PDB file of C-alpha atoms in Angstrom:
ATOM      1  CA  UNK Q   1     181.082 113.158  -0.720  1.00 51.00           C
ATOM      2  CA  UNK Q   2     177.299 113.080  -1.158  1.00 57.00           C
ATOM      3  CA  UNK Q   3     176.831 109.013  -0.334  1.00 59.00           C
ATOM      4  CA  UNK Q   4     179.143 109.642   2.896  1.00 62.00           C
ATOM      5  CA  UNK Q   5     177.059 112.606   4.210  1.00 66.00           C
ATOM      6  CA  UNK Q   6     173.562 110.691   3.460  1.00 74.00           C
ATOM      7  CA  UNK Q   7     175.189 107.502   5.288  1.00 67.00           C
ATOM      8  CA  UNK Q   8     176.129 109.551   8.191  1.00 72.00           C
ATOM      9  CA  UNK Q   9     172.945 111.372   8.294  1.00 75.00           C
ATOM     10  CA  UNK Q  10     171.196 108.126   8.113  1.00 77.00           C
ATOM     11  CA  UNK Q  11     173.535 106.244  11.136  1.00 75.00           C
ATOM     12  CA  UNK Q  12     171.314 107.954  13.723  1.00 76.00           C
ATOM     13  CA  UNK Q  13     168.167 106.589  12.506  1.00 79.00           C
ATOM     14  CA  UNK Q  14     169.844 103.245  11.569  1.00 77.00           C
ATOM     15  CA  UNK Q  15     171.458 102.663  15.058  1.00 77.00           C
ATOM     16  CA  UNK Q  16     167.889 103.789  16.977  1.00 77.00           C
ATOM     17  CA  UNK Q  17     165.647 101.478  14.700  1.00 78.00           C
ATOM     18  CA  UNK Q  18     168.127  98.427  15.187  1.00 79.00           C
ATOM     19  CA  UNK Q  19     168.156  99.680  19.214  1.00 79.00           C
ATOM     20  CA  UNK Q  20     164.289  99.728  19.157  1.00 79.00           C
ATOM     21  CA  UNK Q  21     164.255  96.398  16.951  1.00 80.00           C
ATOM     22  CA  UNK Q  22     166.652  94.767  20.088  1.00 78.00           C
ATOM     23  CA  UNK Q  23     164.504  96.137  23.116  1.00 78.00           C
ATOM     24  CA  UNK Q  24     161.462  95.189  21.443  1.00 83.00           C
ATOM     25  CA  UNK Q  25     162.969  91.240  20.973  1.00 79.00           C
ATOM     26  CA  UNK Q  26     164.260  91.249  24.947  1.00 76.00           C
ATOM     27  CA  UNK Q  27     160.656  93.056  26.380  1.00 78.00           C
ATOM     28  CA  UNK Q  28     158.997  90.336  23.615  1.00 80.00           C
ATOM     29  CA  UNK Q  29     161.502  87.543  25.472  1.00 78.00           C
ATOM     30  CA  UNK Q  30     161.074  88.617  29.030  1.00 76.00           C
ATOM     31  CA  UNK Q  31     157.381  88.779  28.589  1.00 72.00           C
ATOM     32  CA  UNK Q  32     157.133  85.226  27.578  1.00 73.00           C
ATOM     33  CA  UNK Q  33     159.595  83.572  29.503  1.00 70.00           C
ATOM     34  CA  UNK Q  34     157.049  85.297  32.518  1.00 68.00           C
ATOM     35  CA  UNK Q  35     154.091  84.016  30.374  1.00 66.00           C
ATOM     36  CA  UNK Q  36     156.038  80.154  30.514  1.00 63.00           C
ATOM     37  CA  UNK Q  37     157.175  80.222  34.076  1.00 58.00           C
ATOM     38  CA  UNK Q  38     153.676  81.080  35.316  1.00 54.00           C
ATOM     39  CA  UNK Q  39     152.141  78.222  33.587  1.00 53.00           C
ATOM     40  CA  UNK Q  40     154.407  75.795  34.904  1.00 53.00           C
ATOM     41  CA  UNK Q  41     154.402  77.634  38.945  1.00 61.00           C
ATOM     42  CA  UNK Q  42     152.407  75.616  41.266  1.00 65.00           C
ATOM     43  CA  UNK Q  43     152.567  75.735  45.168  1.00 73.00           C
ATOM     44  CA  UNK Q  44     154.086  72.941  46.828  1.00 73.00           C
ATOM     45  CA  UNK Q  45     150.209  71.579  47.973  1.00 78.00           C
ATOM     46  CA  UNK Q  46     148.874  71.845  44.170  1.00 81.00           C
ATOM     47  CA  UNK Q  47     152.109  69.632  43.506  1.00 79.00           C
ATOM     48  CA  UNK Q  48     151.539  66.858  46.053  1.00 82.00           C
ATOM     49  CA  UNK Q  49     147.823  67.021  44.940  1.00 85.00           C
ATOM     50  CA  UNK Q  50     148.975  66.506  41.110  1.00 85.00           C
ATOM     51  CA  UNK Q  51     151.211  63.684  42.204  1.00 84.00           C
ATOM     52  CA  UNK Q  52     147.949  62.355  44.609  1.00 86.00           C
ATOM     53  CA  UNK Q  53     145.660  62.655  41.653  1.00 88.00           C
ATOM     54  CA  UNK Q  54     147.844  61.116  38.853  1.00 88.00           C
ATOM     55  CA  UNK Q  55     148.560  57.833  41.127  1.00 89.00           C
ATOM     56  CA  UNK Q  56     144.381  57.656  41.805  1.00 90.00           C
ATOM     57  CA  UNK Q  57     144.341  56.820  45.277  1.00 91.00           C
ATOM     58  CA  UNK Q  58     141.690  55.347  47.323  1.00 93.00           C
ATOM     59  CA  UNK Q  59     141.066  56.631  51.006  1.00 92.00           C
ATOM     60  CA  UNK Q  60     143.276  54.479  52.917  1.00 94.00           C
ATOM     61  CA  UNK Q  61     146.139  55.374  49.864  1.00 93.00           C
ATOM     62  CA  UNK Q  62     145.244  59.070  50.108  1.00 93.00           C
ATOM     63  CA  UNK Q  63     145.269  58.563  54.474  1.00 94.00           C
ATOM     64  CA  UNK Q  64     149.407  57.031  53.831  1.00 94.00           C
ATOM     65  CA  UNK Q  65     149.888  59.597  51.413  1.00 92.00           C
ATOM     66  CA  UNK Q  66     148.860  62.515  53.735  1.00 92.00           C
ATOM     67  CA  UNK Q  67     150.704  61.195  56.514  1.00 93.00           C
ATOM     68  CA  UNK Q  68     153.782  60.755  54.599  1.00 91.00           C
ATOM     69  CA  UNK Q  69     153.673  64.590  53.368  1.00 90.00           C
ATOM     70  CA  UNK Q  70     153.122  65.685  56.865  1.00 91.00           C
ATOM     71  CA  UNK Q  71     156.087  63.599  58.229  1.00 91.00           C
ATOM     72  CA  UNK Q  72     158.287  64.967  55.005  1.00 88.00           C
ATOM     73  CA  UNK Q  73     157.146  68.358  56.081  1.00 89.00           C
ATOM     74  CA  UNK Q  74     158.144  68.005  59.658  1.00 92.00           C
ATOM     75  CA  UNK Q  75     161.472  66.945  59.337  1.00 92.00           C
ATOM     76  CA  UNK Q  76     162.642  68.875  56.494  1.00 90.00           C
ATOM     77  CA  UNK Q  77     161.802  72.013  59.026  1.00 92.00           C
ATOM     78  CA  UNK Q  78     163.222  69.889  61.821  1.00 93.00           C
ATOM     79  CA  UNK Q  79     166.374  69.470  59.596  1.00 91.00           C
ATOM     80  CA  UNK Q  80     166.430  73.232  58.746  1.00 92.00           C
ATOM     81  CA  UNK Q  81     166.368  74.602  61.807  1.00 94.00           C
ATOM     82  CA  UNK Q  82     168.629  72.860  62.997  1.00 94.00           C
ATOM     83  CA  UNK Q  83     171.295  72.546  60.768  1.00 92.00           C
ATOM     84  CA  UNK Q  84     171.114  76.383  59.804  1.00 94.00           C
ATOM     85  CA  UNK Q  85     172.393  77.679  63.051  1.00 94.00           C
ATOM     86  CA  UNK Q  86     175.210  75.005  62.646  1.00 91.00           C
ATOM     87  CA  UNK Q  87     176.349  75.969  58.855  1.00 92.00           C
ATOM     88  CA  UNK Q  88     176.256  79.553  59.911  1.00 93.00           C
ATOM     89  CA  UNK Q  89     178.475  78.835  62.507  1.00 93.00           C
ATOM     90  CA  UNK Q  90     180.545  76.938  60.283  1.00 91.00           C
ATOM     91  CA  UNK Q  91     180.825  79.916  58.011  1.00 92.00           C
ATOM     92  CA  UNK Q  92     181.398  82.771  60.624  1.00 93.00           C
ATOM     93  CA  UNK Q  93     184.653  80.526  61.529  1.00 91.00           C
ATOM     94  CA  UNK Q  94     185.415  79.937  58.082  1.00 89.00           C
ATOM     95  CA  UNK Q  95     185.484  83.540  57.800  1.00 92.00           C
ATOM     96  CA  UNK Q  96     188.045  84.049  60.695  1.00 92.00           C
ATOM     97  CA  UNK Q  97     191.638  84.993  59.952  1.00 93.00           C
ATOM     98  CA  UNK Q  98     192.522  81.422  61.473  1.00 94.00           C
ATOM     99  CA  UNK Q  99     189.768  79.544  60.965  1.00 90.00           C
ATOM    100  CA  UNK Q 100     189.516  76.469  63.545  1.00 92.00           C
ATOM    101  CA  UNK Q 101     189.824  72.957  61.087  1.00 91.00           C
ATOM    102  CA  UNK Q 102     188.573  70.778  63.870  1.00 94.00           C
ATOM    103  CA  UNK Q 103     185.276  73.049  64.777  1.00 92.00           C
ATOM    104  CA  UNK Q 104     184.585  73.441  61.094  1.00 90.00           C
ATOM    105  CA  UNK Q 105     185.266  69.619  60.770  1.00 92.00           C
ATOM    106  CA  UNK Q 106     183.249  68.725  63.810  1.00 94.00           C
ATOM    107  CA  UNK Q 107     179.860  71.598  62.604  1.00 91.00           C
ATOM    108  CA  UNK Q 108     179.919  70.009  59.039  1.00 90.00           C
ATOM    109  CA  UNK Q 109     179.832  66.249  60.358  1.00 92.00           C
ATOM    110  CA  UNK Q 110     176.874  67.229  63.026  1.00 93.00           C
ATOM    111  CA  UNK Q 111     175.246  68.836  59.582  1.00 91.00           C
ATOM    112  CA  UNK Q 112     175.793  65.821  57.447  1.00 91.00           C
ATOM    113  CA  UNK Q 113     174.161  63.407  60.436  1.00 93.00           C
ATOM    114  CA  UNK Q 114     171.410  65.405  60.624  1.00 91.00           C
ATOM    115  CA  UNK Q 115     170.949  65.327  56.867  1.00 89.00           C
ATOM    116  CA  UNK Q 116     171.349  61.578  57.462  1.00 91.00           C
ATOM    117  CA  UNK Q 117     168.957  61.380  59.962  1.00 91.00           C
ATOM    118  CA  UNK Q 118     166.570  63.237  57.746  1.00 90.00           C
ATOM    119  CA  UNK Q 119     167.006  60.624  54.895  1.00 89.00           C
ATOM    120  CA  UNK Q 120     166.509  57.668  56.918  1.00 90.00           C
ATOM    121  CA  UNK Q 121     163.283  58.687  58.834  1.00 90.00           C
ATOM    122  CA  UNK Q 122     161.666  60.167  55.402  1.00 89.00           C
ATOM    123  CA  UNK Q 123     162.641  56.668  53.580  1.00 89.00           C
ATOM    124  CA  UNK Q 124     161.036  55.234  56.180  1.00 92.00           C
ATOM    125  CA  UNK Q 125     157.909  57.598  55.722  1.00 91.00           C
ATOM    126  CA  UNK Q 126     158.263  56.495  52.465  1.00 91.00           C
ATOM    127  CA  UNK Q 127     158.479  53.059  52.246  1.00 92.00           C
ATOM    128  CA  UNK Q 128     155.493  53.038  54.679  1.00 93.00           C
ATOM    129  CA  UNK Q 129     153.378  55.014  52.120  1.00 92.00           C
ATOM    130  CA  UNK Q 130     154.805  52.763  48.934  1.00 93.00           C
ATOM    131  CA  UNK Q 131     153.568  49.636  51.283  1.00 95.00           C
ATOM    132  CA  UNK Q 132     150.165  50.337  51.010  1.00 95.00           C
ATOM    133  CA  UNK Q 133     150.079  50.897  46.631  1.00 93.00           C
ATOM    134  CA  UNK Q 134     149.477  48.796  44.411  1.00 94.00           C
ATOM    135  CA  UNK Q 135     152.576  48.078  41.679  1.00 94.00           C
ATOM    136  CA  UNK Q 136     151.524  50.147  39.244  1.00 94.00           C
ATOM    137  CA  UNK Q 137     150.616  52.795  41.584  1.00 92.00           C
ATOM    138  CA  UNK Q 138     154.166  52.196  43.024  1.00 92.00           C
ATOM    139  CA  UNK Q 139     155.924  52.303  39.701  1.00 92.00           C
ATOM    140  CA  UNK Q 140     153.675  55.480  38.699  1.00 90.00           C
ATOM    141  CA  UNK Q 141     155.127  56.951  41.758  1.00 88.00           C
ATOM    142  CA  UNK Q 142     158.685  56.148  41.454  1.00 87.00           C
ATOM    143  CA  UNK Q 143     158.648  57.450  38.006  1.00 87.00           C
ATOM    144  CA  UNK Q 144     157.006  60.961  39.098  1.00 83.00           C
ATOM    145  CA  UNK Q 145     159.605  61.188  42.222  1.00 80.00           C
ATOM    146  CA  UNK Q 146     162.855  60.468  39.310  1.00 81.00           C
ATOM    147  CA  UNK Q 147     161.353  62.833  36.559  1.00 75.00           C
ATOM    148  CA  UNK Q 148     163.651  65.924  37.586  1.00 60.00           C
ATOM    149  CA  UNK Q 149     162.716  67.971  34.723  1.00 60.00           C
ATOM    150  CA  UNK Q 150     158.720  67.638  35.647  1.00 55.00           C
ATOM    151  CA  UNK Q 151     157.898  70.834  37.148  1.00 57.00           C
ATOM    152  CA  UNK Q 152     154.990  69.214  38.588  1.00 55.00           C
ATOM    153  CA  UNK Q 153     156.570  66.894  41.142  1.00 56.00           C
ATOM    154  CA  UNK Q 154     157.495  68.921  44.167  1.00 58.00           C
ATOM    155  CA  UNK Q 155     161.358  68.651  44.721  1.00 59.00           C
ATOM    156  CA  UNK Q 156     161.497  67.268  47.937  1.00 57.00           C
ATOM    157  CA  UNK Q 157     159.990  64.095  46.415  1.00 61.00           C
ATOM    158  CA  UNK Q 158     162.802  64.013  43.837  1.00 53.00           C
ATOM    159  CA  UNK Q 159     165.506  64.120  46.020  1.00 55.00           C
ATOM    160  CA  UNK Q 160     164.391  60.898  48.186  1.00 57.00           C
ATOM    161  CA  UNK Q 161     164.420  59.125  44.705  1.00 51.00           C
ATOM    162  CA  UNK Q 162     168.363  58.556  42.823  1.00 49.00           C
TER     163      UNK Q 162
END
């Protein structure tokens, strides 16, 4: 009977020291995943300025460049505004007893042309910029814009590129 009384009197410690050992690991774990993340964070203007830097522009380049983020910029918040009125729309009737097909049908496809829209006037903002780089500048930039896991390349330049 004496080994089951000192493991039982023991169990308490055991069971705190392993809980200690485990909080320890996940503060250890959340503190560096914090520590990671923040090294990798960059505003969306340090990002485009990454991407300008790594492709070396020249003023002209860096003129195209500029006027292609401000053109990006304006129609992804042309886009937003006004296709978020249209999917919450789309939602409240979803959300309706008897949802109307044709309204949801006919909200969605307005959506989806104004996402359209959005794609052709940025490739076209795009393809403007690309004109004026050279190839390897152009490659460079391509190869940035299609590096999803780069944390440095802001994401609305990886979603014009497949």
């Amino acid at each position: 009977m004496a080994p089951q009384r000192s493991l039982r009197s023991r169990l308490p410690w055991l069971l705190l020291a392993l809980s200690l050992a485990l909080n320890i690991c996940f503060v250890g774990g959340v503190f560096w995943v914090r520590m990671e993340a923040g090294h990798g964070q960059m505003a969306p203007a340090e990002r485009f300025e990454r991407v300008a830097q790594q492709l070396s522009l020249d003023s002209n380049q860096r003129a195209a460049f500029d006027h292609f983020i401000r053109a990006l910029r304006m129609r992804t918040r042309q886009m937003r505004e006004t296709n978020q009125p249209l999917i919450a729309e789309a939602w409240g009737e979803l959300g309706k007893a008897q949802p109307d097909d044709t309204a949801v049908t006919r909200l969605l496809t307005e959506a989806a042309d104004n996402r359209r829209a959005f794609q052709v006037d940025t490739s076209r903002a795009l393809r403007q910029f690309l004109a004026v780089l050279s190839n390897e500048q152009r490659a460079r930039f391509v190869e940035l814009a299609r590096n999803r896991e780069d944390r440095n390349v802001p994401p609305i330049l990886r979603q014009l590129v497949p």
